[in-house]
Coordinates of C-alpha atoms in Angstrom, one line a residue:
X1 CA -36.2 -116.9 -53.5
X2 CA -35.0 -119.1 -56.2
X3 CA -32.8 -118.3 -59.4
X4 CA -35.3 -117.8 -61.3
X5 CA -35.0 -113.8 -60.9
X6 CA -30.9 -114.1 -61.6
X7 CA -31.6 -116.1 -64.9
X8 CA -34.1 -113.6 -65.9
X9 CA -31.0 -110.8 -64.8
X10 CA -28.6 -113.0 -67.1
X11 CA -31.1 -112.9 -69.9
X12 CA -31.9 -109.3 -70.2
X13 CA -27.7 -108.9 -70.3
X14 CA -27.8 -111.2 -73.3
X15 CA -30.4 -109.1 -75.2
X16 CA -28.8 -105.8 -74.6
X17 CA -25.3 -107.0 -75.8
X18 CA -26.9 -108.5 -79.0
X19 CA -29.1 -105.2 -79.5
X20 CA -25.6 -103.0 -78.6
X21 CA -23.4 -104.8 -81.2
X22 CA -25.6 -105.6 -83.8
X23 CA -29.0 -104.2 -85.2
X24 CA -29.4 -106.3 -88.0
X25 CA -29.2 -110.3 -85.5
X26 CA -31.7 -108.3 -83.4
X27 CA -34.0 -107.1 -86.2
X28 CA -33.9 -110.8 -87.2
X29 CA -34.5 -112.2 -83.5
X30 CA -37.2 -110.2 -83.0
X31 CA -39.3 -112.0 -85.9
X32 CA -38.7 -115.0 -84.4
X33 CA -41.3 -116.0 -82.0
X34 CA -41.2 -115.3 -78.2
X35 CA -40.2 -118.5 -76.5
X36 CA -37.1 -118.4 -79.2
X37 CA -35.5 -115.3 -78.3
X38 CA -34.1 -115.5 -75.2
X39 CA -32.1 -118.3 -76.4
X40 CA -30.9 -116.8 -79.8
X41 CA -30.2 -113.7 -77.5
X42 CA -27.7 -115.8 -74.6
X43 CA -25.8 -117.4 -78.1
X44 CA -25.5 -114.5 -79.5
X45 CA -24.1 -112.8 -76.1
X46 CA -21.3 -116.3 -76.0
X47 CA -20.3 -115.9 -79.5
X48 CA -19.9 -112.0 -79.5
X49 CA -18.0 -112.0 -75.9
X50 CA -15.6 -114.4 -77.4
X51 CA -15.4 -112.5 -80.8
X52 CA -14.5 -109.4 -78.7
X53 CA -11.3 -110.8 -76.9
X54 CA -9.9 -111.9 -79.7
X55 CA -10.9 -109.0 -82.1
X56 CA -11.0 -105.9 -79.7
X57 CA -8.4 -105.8 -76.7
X58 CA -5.9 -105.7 -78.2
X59 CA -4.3 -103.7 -74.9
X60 CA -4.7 -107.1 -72.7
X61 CA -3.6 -110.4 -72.4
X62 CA -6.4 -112.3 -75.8
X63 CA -4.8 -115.2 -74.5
X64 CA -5.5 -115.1 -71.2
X65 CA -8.8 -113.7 -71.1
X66 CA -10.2 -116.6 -74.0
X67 CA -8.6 -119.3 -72.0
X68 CA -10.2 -118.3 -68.9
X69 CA -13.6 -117.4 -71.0
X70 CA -12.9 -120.9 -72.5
X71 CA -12.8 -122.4 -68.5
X72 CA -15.8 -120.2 -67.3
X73 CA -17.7 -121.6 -70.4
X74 CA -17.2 -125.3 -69.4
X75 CA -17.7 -124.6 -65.6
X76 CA -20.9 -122.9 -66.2
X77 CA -22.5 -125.7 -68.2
X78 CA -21.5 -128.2 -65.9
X79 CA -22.4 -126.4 -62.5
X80 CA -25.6 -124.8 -64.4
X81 CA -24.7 -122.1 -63.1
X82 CA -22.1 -118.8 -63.4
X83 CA -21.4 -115.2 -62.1
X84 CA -21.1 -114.2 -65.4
X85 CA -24.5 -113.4 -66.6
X86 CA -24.0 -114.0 -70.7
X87 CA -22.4 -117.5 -69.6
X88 CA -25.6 -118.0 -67.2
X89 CA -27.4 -117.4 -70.1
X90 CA -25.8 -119.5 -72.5
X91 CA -25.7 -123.0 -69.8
X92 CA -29.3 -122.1 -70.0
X93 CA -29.6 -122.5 -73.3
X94 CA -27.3 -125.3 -73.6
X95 CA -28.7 -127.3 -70.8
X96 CA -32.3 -127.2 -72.0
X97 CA -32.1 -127.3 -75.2
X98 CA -29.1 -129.9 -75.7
X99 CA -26.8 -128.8 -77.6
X100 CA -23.7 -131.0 -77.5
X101 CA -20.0 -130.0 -76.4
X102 CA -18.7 -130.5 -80.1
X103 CA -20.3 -127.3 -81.1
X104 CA -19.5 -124.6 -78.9
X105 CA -15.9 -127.1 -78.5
X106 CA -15.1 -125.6 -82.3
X107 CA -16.5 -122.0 -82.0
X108 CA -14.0 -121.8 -79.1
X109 CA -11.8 -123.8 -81.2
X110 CA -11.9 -120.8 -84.1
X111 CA -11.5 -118.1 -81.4
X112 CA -8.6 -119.4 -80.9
X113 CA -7.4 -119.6 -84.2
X114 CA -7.8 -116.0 -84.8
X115 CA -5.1 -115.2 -82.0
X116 CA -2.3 -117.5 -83.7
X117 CA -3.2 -117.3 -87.2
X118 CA -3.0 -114.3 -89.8
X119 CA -3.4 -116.6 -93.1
X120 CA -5.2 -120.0 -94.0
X121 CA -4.9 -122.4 -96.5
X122 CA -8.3 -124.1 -97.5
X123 CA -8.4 -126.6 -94.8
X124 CA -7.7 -123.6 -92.4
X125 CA -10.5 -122.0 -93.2
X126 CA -12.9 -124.7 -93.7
X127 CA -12.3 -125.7 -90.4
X128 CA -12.5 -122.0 -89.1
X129 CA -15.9 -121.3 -90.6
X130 CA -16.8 -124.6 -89.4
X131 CA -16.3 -123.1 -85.8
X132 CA -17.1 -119.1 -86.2
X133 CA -20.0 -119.9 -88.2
X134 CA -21.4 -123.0 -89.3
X135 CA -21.6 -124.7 -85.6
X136 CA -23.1 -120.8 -84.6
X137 CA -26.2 -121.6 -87.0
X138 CA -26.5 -125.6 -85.9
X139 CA -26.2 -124.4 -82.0
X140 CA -29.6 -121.8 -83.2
X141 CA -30.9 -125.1 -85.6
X142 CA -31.0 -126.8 -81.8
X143 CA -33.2 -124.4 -80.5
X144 CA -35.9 -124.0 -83.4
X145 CA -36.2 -127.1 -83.9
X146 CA -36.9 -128.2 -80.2
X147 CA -35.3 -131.3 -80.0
X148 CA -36.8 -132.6 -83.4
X149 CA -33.9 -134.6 -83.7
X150 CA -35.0 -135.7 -87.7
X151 CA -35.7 -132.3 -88.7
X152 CA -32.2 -131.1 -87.1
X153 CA -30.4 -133.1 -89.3
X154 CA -32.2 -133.0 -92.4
X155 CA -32.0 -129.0 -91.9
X156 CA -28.1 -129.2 -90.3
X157 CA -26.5 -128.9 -94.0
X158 CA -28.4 -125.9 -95.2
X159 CA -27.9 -124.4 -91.7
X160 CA -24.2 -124.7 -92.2
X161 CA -24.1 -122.9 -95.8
X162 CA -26.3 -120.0 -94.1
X163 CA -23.7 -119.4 -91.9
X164 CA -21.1 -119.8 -94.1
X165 CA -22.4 -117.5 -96.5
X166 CA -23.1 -114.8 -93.4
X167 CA -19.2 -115.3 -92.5
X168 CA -17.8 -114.9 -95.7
X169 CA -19.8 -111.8 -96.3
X170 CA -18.2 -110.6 -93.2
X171 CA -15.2 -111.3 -94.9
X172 CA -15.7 -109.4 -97.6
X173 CA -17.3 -106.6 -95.5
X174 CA -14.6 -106.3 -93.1
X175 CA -11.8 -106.4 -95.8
X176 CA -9.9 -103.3 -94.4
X177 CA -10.6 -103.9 -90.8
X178 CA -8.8 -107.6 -91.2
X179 CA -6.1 -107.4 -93.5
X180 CA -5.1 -103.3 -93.3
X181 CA -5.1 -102.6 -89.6
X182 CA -4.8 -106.4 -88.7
X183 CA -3.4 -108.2 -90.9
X184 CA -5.7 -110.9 -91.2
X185 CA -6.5 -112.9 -94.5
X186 CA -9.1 -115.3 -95.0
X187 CA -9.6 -116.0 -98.6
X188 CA -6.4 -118.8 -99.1
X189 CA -4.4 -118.1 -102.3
X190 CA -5.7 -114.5 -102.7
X191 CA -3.4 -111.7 -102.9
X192 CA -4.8 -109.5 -101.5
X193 CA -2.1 -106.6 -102.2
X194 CA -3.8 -106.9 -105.8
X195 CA -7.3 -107.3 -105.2
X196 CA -9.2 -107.0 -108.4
X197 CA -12.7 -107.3 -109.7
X198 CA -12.1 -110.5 -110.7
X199 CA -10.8 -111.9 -108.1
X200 CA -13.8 -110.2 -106.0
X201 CA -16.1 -112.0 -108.3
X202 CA -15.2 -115.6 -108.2
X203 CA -15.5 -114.7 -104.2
X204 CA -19.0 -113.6 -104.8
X205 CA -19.9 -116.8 -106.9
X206 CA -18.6 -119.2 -103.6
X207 CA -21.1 -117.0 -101.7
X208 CA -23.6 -117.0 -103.9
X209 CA -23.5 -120.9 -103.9
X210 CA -24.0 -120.7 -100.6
X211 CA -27.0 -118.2 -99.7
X212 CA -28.8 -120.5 -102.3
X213 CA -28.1 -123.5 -100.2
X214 CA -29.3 -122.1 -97.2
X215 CA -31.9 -120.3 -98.3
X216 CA -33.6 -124.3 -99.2
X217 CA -33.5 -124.8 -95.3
X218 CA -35.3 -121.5 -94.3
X219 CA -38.4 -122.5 -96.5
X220 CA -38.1 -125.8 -94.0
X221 CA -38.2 -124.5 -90.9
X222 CA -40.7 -124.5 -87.9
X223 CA -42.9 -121.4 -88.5
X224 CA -42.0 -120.2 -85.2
X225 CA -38.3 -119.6 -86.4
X226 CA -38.7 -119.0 -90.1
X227 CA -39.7 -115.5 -90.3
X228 CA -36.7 -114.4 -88.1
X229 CA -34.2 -116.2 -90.0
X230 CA -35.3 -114.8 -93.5
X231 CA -35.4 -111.3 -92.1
X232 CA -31.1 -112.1 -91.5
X233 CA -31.0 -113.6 -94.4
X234 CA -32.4 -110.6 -96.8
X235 CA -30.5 -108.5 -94.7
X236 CA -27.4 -110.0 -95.6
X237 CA -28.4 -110.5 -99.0
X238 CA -28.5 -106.9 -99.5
X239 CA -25.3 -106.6 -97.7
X240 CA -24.1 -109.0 -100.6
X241 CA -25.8 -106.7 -103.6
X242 CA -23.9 -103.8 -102.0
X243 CA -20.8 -105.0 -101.8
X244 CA -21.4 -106.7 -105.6
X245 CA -21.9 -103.1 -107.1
X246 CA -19.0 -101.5 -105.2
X247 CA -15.7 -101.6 -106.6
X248 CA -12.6 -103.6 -105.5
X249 CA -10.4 -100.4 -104.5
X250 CA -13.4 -99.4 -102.2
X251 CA -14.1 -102.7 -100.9
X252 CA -10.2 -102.8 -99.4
X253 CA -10.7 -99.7 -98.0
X254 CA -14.0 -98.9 -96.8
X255 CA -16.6 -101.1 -94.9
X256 CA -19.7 -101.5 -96.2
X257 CA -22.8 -100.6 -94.4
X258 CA -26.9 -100.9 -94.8
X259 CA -28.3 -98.0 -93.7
X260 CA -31.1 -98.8 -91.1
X261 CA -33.6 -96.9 -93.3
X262 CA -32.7 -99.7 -95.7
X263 CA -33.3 -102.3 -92.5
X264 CA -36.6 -101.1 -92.1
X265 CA -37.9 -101.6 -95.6
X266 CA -36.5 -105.1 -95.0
X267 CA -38.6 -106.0 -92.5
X268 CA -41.4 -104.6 -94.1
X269 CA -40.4 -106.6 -97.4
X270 CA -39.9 -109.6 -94.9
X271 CA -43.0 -109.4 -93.2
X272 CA -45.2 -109.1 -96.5
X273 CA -43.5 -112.1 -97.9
X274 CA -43.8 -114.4 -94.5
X275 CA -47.7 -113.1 -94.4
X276 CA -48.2 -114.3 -98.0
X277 CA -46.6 -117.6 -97.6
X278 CA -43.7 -116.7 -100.3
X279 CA -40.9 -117.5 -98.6

C-alpha cells in the first residue's frame, strides 16, 4: 500500500468542500481541463477552511484555531504530508507545482487581518487583497501555467486585477453581512452609514478597471485553463451588472445572488464563446 489511495481520499474532500460552499468556483473548475482540477479544488479547500475560522465561528477561539491552521499549513508542506486531508491536498499542490511560501505566507497573512481589523485605510486594504485575493489567483496562475515560468509572470499582473476585481465584488456583495452584523468595512474613507449611489458608483468604476485588466490575461492563457477561468469570470461579471442595477438602500441590506438558472445559461454562453474562439 502506498499513499497514493490517502491523497486520492484528501482530494475528493477538497472537491466536495469547493462544490458545498460555492457553485459558481465549481461551475468554473469544471471547464477547466482534468489534470487542472484537482489542484484548483485542494486551493480552493485551503483558502475556504481559513476563510471559515475567521468568518464563521464565531463561538470558538478564531485565534486559536487560524494559528494552529497557520502551523498545520507549514508542517504539511514541509513533511508532505498531513492528517488533515484539505491540507494533504494543498502540500500536494504546493509541492508539485511550486508555488512559493510568499503566497500562501500573505493569504494567511489577510486571515489574520480579518480577526484584528474592522476598518482599513488604503494601504490596509491593498495589502489585504494582495493576500485574500490577488496571491489566491497567482497560487491557480502556478498551476495553469505548469511551471512556464515566462508566461507566469507576463500573465501574474492581470491575474492579480482578476482577483481583485472578484474580492471587491464580494465586497460589494456581502455589504450587510460585513459591516451590519460584523462590523467590517473595506472600502477606506467611505461612510458607509450614508451609502449613496454615488458613492456606489465610483466603487463600481475601480472594479470595472479591474475586470478589464484581467480579462487581457484570460485571452492569454493555456487553453487547458482558459475556458474555466472565463466561465468565473462572466459569472462574476453578471454578479457585477446585478449589483449595478440595484439600488444603494438594497445593496446595504440584502445580498445579492445569481440564480443558478442564470449559472446555467452562463455556461452555455461560456461554452459557445470558448468553441468559437471569441474569448
Amino acid at each position: 500500500m502506498s499513499k497514493e489511495l490517502f491523497d486520492k481520499v484528501s482530494a475528493k474532500c477538497s472537491r466536495i468542500t469547493t462544490r458545498a460552499y460555492s457553485t459558481s468556483f465549481s461551475l468554473g473548475i469544471k471547464c477547466l481541463e482534468k489534470e487542472l482540477r484537482e489542484p484548483i479544488y485542494a486551493i480552493y479547500g485551503f483558502v475556504r477552511f481559513a476563510d471559515e475560522i475567521v468568518d464563521t465561528f464565531h463561538d470558538y477561539n478564531k485565534e486559536l484555531l487560524l494559528s494552529r491552521f497557520k502551523t498545520e499549513t507549514y508542517q504539511a508542506i514541509e513533511e508532505k504530508i498531513s492528517l488533515n486531508p484539505i491540507l494533504n491536498s494543498f502540500q500536494k499542490t504546493v509541492n508539485f507545482y511550486g508555488i512559493e511560501p510568499a503566497l500562501y505566507n500573505q493569504f494567511l497573512k489577510s486571515m489574520e487581518m480579518d480577526l484584528m481589523n474592522t476598518s482599513y485605510d488604503e494601504k490596509g486594504i491593498s495589502e489585504y487583497i494582495l493576500g485574500s485575493a490577488e496571491v489566491v489567483g497567482l497560487m491557480s496562475l502556478r498551476v495553469f501555467c505548469k511551471n512556464d515560468k515566462e508566461m507566469y509572470e507576463r500573465l501574474k499582473p492581470s491575474a492579480m486585477k482578476l482577483g481583485s476585481a472578484f474580492q471587491k465584488i464580494n465586497f460589494l456583495r456581502d455589504l450587510n453581512a460585513d459591516y451590519n452584523q460584523m462590523g467590517r468595512t473595506y472600502f477606506p474613507g467611505v461612510d458607509l452609514s450614508h451609502f449613496d449611489e454615488s458613492t456606489k458608483k465610483q466603487l463600481e468604476q475601480d472594479i470595472a478597471a479591474d475586470f478589464k485588466a484581467g480579462y487581457e490575461g484570460i485571452k492569454q492563457l493555456p487553453k487547458s485553463a482558459r475556458f474555466g477561468v472565463y466561465v468565473a469570470y462572466v459569472y462574476y461579471l453578471a454578479l457585477f451588472e446585478k449589483i449595478k442595477n440595484t439600488p444603494s438602500s438594497t445593496v446595504l441590506t440584502k445580498r445579492i445572488r445569481v440564480r443558478n438558472r442564470r449559472k446555467l445559461s452562463i455556461l452555455a454562453y461560456s461554452y459557445v464563446r470558448h468553441q468559437l474562439n471569441l474569448i
